[in-house]
Amino acid sequence: MKKLINALDDVVKEQLEGMAIAHPDYLKVNFEPKYVYRADAPVTGKVALVSGGGSGHEPMHGGFVGMGMLDGACPGEVFTSPTPDQMYECAKAVNAGAGVLFIVKNYTGDVLNFEMAAELAAAEGIQVQSILIDDDVAVKDSLYTAGRRGVGTTVLAEKIVGAAAEAGYNLEQCADLCRKVNMYGRSMGMAITSCIVPAAGKPTFDLGDDEIEIGIGIHGEPGQKRIKMATADEITEMMAIEILEDKAYTRTVREWAGDESTWDEVDLTDNPFEAGDEVIAFVNSMGGTPVSELYAVYGKLFEVCAAKGVKIVRNLIGPYITSLEMQGMSITLLKADEEILKFWDAPVNTPGLRWGA
Amino acid sequence: MKKLINALDDVVKEQLEGMAIAHPDYLKVNFEPKYVYRADAPVTGKVALVSGGGSGHEPMHGGFVGMGMLDGACPGEVFTSPTPDQMYECAKAVNAGAGVLFIVKNYTGDVLNFEMAAELAAAEGIQVQSILIDDDVAVKDSLYTAGRRGVGTTVLAEKIVGAAAEAGYNLEQCADLCRKVNMYGRSMGMAITSCIVPAAGKPTFDLGDDEIEIGIGIHGEPGQKRIKMATADEITEMMAIEILEDKAYTRTVREWAGDESTWDEVDLTDNPFEAGDEVIAFVNSMGGTPVSELYAVYGKLFEVCAAKGVKIVRNLIGPYITSLEMQGMSITLLKADEEILKFWDAPVNTPGLRWGA
């Protein structure tokens, strides 16, 4: 295994140290327990956004801490959920009294630990709402989770809800918007190569020299199928069609009822894409695929969407939710209404995403 | 070979098509001959900046076209110099009467072709100045060039001189600033893996499972030495010390004498780093190395610089001048004075680099 790391046990710690030194204007890092938080936290009067998950997906989430996006991010070890005490301590550090929104990718460990953190925070009198992102159309259940996995829409939700919080949305409004973004967003990924988790020291899976995996998860979880290497156009069309033609998806999620300190079972149904929709398109590198190749994908994606009457009105193209050095890419489409576009366009100032500020 | 491409002959064309569709607010693409130019070019009263070189280093250069950076970029085939007619036609398209500055990385083909383009443009009455970037301390001469190669400082020069042009610097002032940035900048790269040039279909070079190459060029040109895989700290220290302890470097360059339509031989001497210097640090991924690993490098780089009395006051961390999917990184340090910092901090609005706008 060849990586730019030092001791195996210190991989995450050393990356966080580097971030803290590189970006003191944006963020600070707490090491015991580990979390990244806005340099100016708590921000008076503002709902605080906290996300987190296993490391290895950088810049998500720590790189999205800053004005107009996250207030806090809790990194686990590589591809391993962070612990409830990280989330709880982070929530305490960033809470300004207006409450804390947890944005949680749907992986079993993340879900359980954020639930426990919500209860701990509530016991301290911190208002918490927790919204689940489960946007991956590729597989219904996987090694890591029940239901759909949470992937690319997470980045878009953090940007959009982050801007809304900055604009003065209260906790319930932030939660509603985040839920809408999740219901409007769908993703699918593919891998050209595996990645190597440092602690494992060998590829997570093996792919033949002429094979790719369609529907891969961000931890290298098995996807839908392995196929022979195809052209960028073929791969893009296959994935875009699955996303665009995805059916309404109903699931029951546990949502924290805020003040009442209890969980409610809530039924949610997605809104599939229709001709006439405007969307934000996010073409993401899994880490090792260069942005040049993403542009070939984007060109075809634009064409496939147009043929379905779906118009891409904004885009994000690059490595934002990665799987270490894995080669491959994912596509996320997010149906965009006026509210979503307004907050997408708003200024953001984080190490990983920055415009207008 | 597994890449997200379609026909081998269309790799660059399809990437440019994707860029044009993705970023119409920033740029347009001309296909015969190929160049990328600002959507609002020519910008009245402003000196126009044009760069270019082989494709495969994205986002450089096409991704840096936009407000506060480049007016035009000329992409060759992958790792192949663009032709003089691309540069000449691009210069004509972006020239607003205030002249055109060519920013040229020191590779033999680029240098010759930009020289020819300068002569063609001058014959049309376009004022041209051409500045060479040769910042790579690793090797003096290489397969691709006489003298030092032009690498990471190019990105910083495009940002800084782009802001100066935006602020109203005239052609000579832009050229002077660009020359200073080059003389103040030094870089070194390393590779963990090779990349695969699409037309070749196989790795440019072979590295053992436990080997890395120190001093690699951005086309996979041989570096200084192959060593056994080392820790991030050891590698970073080795490279940082070579950069920081580099001696003054004098070379004779051909510079276009503007109005007079002739070439002058000019002697230039670098200014090595000294204790007390402030620098901009640029830790760059060669493409396949994730940003998380770059942070480990940055942390050590900061420490090594501090031990030499050199203070990092700004940084850029991520994949900006890449070598397709090559794993590895490069370090660039740029001595920063007030003028350089002012233009570094100024707004920039391009697909590949964006802040404050």
Short mmCIF file of N, CA, C and O in Angstrom, two decimals, chain A residues 293-347:
data_model
loop_
_atom_site.label_atom_id
_atom_site.label_comp_id
_atom_site.label_asym_id
_atom_site.label_seq_id
_atom_site.Cartn_x
_atom_site.Cartn_y
_atom_site.Cartn_z
N GLU A 293 -12.30 13.86 -17.16
CA GLU A 293 -13.22 12.78 -17.54
C GLU A 293 -14.65 13.10 -17.10
O GLU A 293 -15.62 12.69 -17.76
N LEU A 294 -14.78 13.82 -16.00
CA LEU A 294 -16.12 14.19 -15.53
C LEU A 294 -16.83 15.08 -16.55
O LEU A 294 -18.06 15.05 -16.66
N TYR A 295 -16.06 15.87 -17.29
CA TYR A 295 -16.69 16.74 -18.29
C TYR A 295 -17.30 15.95 -19.44
O TYR A 295 -18.34 16.32 -19.98
N ALA A 296 -16.63 14.86 -19.81
CA ALA A 296 -17.21 14.00 -20.86
C ALA A 296 -18.54 13.41 -20.35
O ALA A 296 -19.53 13.34 -21.09
N VAL A 297 -18.56 13.03 -19.09
CA VAL A 297 -19.80 12.51 -18.47
C VAL A 297 -20.87 13.60 -18.46
O VAL A 297 -22.03 13.37 -18.81
N TYR A 298 -20.46 14.79 -18.07
CA TYR A 298 -21.44 15.88 -17.95
C TYR A 298 -22.10 16.19 -19.29
O TYR A 298 -23.31 16.42 -19.36
N GLY A 299 -21.29 16.20 -20.35
CA GLY A 299 -21.84 16.49 -21.68
C GLY A 299 -22.95 15.51 -22.04
O GLY A 299 -24.02 15.90 -22.54
N LYS A 300 -22.69 14.24 -21.79
CA LYS A 300 -23.69 13.21 -22.11
C LYS A 300 -24.90 13.31 -21.16
O LYS A 300 -26.05 13.15 -21.59
N LEU A 301 -24.64 13.58 -19.90
CA LEU A 301 -25.72 13.70 -18.92
C LEU A 301 -26.69 14.81 -19.32
O LEU A 301 -27.92 14.65 -19.24
N PHE A 302 -26.13 15.90 -19.77
CA PHE A 302 -26.95 17.04 -20.19
C PHE A 302 -27.89 16.62 -21.32
O PHE A 302 -29.07 16.95 -21.32
N GLU A 303 -27.32 15.86 -22.24
CA GLU A 303 -28.08 15.39 -23.41
C GLU A 303 -29.19 14.41 -22.99
O GLU A 303 -30.33 14.52 -23.45
N VAL A 304 -28.86 13.47 -22.11
CA VAL A 304 -29.86 12.48 -21.68
C VAL A 304 -30.99 13.16 -20.91
O VAL A 304 -32.17 12.85 -21.10
N CYS A 305 -30.62 14.10 -20.05
CA CYS A 305 -31.65 14.84 -19.31
C CYS A 305 -32.55 15.61 -20.28
O CYS A 305 -33.78 15.59 -20.16
N ALA A 306 -31.93 16.28 -21.23
CA ALA A 306 -32.70 17.09 -22.19
C ALA A 306 -33.69 16.22 -22.95
O ALA A 306 -34.84 16.62 -23.19
N ALA A 307 -33.26 15.02 -23.32
CA ALA A 307 -34.14 14.12 -24.07
C ALA A 307 -35.36 13.72 -23.24
O ALA A 307 -36.41 13.34 -23.79
N LYS A 308 -35.23 13.80 -21.93
CA LYS A 308 -36.35 13.49 -21.02
C LYS A 308 -37.12 14.75 -20.63
O LYS A 308 -38.00 14.70 -19.75
N GLY A 309 -36.73 15.87 -21.20
CA GLY A 309 -37.42 17.12 -20.87
C GLY A 309 -36.98 17.72 -19.54
O GLY A 309 -37.62 18.61 -18.99
N VAL A 310 -35.85 17.22 -19.02
CA VAL A 310 -35.33 17.71 -17.74
C VAL A 310 -34.16 18.65 -18.02
O VAL A 310 -33.22 18.29 -18.72
N LYS A 311 -34.23 19.84 -17.46
CA LYS A 311 -33.24 20.86 -17.78
C LYS A 311 -32.27 21.07 -16.62
O LYS A 311 -32.68 21.40 -15.51
N ILE A 312 -30.99 20.88 -16.91
CA ILE A 312 -29.96 21.16 -15.89
C ILE A 312 -29.74 22.67 -15.84
O ILE A 312 -29.34 23.27 -16.84
N VAL A 313 -29.99 23.28 -14.68
CA VAL A 313 -29.85 24.72 -14.57
C VAL A 313 -28.66 25.14 -13.70
O VAL A 313 -28.27 26.31 -13.70
N ARG A 314 -28.11 24.21 -12.94
CA ARG A 314 -26.89 24.47 -12.19
C ARG A 314 -26.10 23.18 -12.18
O ARG A 314 -26.67 22.09 -12.36
N ASN A 315 -24.79 23.28 -11.90
CA ASN A 315 -24.00 22.05 -11.82
C ASN A 315 -22.86 22.20 -10.84
O ASN A 315 -22.44 23.30 -10.50
N LEU A 316 -22.40 21.05 -10.40
CA LEU A 316 -21.21 20.95 -9.55
C LEU A 316 -20.43 19.75 -10.09
O LEU A 316 -20.98 18.65 -10.20
N ILE A 317 -19.18 19.97 -10.44
CA ILE A 317 -18.39 18.94 -11.13
C ILE A 317 -17.02 18.85 -10.48
O ILE A 317 -16.25 19.81 -10.54
N GLY A 318 -16.73 17.74 -9.86
CA GLY A 318 -15.43 17.58 -9.22
C GLY A 318 -15.48 16.57 -8.10
O GLY A 318 -16.50 15.90 -7.90
N PRO A 319 -14.38 16.42 -7.36
CA PRO A 319 -14.33 15.45 -6.26
C PRO A 319 -14.84 16.07 -4.96
O PRO A 319 -14.14 16.85 -4.33
N TYR A 320 -16.06 15.76 -4.56
CA TYR A 320 -16.65 16.36 -3.36
C TYR A 320 -17.08 15.33 -2.33
O TYR A 320 -17.06 15.59 -1.14
N ILE A 321 -17.54 14.16 -2.78
CA ILE A 321 -17.85 13.06 -1.85
C ILE A 321 -17.13 11.85 -2.42
O ILE A 321 -17.60 11.19 -3.35
N THR A 322 -15.95 11.61 -1.88
CA THR A 322 -15.02 10.67 -2.50
C THR A 322 -14.93 9.38 -1.69
O THR A 322 -15.48 9.26 -0.60
N SER A 323 -14.24 8.43 -2.24
CA SER A 323 -13.96 7.16 -1.58
C SER A 323 -12.45 6.96 -1.68
O SER A 323 -11.98 6.16 -2.47
N LEU A 324 -11.72 7.74 -0.87
CA LEU A 324 -10.26 7.72 -0.92
C LEU A 324 -9.80 7.92 -2.36
O LEU A 324 -10.26 8.86 -3.02
N GLU A 325 -8.95 7.03 -2.89
CA GLU A 325 -8.39 7.23 -4.22
C GLU A 325 -9.15 6.42 -5.28
O GLU A 325 -8.66 6.24 -6.41
N MET A 326 -10.33 5.93 -4.95
CA MET A 326 -11.10 5.13 -5.90
C MET A 326 -11.31 5.89 -7.22
O MET A 326 -11.60 7.08 -7.23
N GLN A 327 -11.13 5.20 -8.35
CA GLN A 327 -11.51 5.79 -9.63
C GLN A 327 -12.95 5.44 -9.92
O GLN A 327 -13.39 4.31 -9.70
N GLY A 328 -13.66 6.39 -10.44
CA GLY A 328 -15.07 6.21 -10.73
C GLY A 328 -15.78 7.53 -10.52
O GLY A 328 -15.13 8.55 -10.27
N MET A 329 -17.08 7.51 -10.66
CA MET A 329 -17.82 8.77 -10.49
C MET A 329 -19.23 8.47 -10.06
O MET A 329 -19.70 7.34 -10.14
N SER A 330 -19.89 9.48 -9.56
CA SER A 330 -21.31 9.37 -9.28
C SER A 330 -22.05 10.55 -9.89
O SER A 330 -21.46 11.61 -10.12
N ILE A 331 -23.31 10.31 -10.15
CA ILE A 331 -24.18 11.35 -10.69
C ILE A 331 -25.30 11.58 -9.69
O ILE A 331 -25.91 10.63 -9.20
N THR A 332 -25.56 12.83 -9.36
CA THR A 332 -26.70 13.20 -8.53
C THR A 332 -27.53 14.21 -9.30
O THR A 332 -26.98 15.17 -9.86
N LEU A 333 -28.83 13.99 -9.34
CA LEU A 333 -29.74 15.00 -9.88
C LEU A 333 -30.66 15.43 -8.75
O LEU A 333 -31.19 14.61 -8.01
N LEU A 334 -30.83 16.73 -8.63
CA LEU A 334 -31.69 17.29 -7.59
C LEU A 334 -32.71 18.21 -8.25
O LEU A 334 -32.34 19.21 -8.87
N LYS A 335 -33.98 17.83 -8.13
CA LYS A 335 -35.03 18.70 -8.65
C LYS A 335 -34.95 20.03 -7.92
O LYS A 335 -34.85 20.07 -6.69
N ALA A 336 -34.99 21.12 -8.69
CA ALA A 336 -34.74 22.43 -8.10
C ALA A 336 -35.95 23.33 -8.24
O ALA A 336 -36.44 23.53 -9.36
N ASP A 337 -36.44 23.83 -7.12
CA ASP A 337 -37.47 24.87 -7.18
C ASP A 337 -36.82 26.20 -6.82
O ASP A 337 -35.60 26.28 -6.62
N GLU A 338 -37.64 27.23 -6.70
CA GLU A 338 -37.10 28.57 -6.47
C GLU A 338 -36.31 28.65 -5.15
O GLU A 338 -35.24 29.24 -5.09
N GLU A 339 -36.87 28.01 -4.12
CA GLU A 339 -36.21 28.04 -2.81
C GLU A 339 -34.84 27.36 -2.86
O GLU A 339 -33.84 27.87 -2.35
N ILE A 340 -34.81 26.21 -3.49
CA ILE A 340 -33.55 25.45 -3.59
C ILE A 340 -32.51 26.23 -4.40
O ILE A 340 -31.34 26.33 -4.01
N LEU A 341 -32.93 26.82 -5.50
CA LEU A 341 -31.97 27.57 -6.33
C LEU A 341 -31.45 28.80 -5.61
O LEU A 341 -30.27 29.14 -5.73
N LYS A 342 -32.34 29.47 -4.90
CA LYS A 342 -31.91 30.68 -4.18
C LYS A 342 -30.79 30.33 -3.18
O LYS A 342 -29.78 31.02 -3.11
N PHE A 343 -30.98 29.25 -2.47
CA PHE A 343 -29.98 28.90 -1.45
C PHE A 343 -28.75 28.22 -2.07
O PHE A 343 -27.66 28.25 -1.51
N TRP A 344 -28.92 27.58 -3.21
CA TRP A 344 -27.76 27.05 -3.93
C TRP A 344 -26.85 28.20 -4.37
O TRP A 344 -25.63 28.13 -4.24
N ASP A 345 -27.46 29.26 -4.86
CA ASP A 345 -26.68 30.38 -5.39
C ASP A 345 -26.08 31.27 -4.31
O ASP A 345 -25.18 32.07 -4.59
N ALA A 346 -26.58 31.15 -3.09
CA ALA A 346 -26.10 32.03 -2.01
C ALA A 346 -24.61 31.80 -1.75
O ALA A 346 -24.08 30.73 -2.02
N PRO A 347 -23.93 32.81 -1.19
CA PRO A 347 -22.50 32.68 -0.92
C PRO A 347 -22.18 31.53 0.03
O PRO A 347 -22.96 31.21 0.92
#
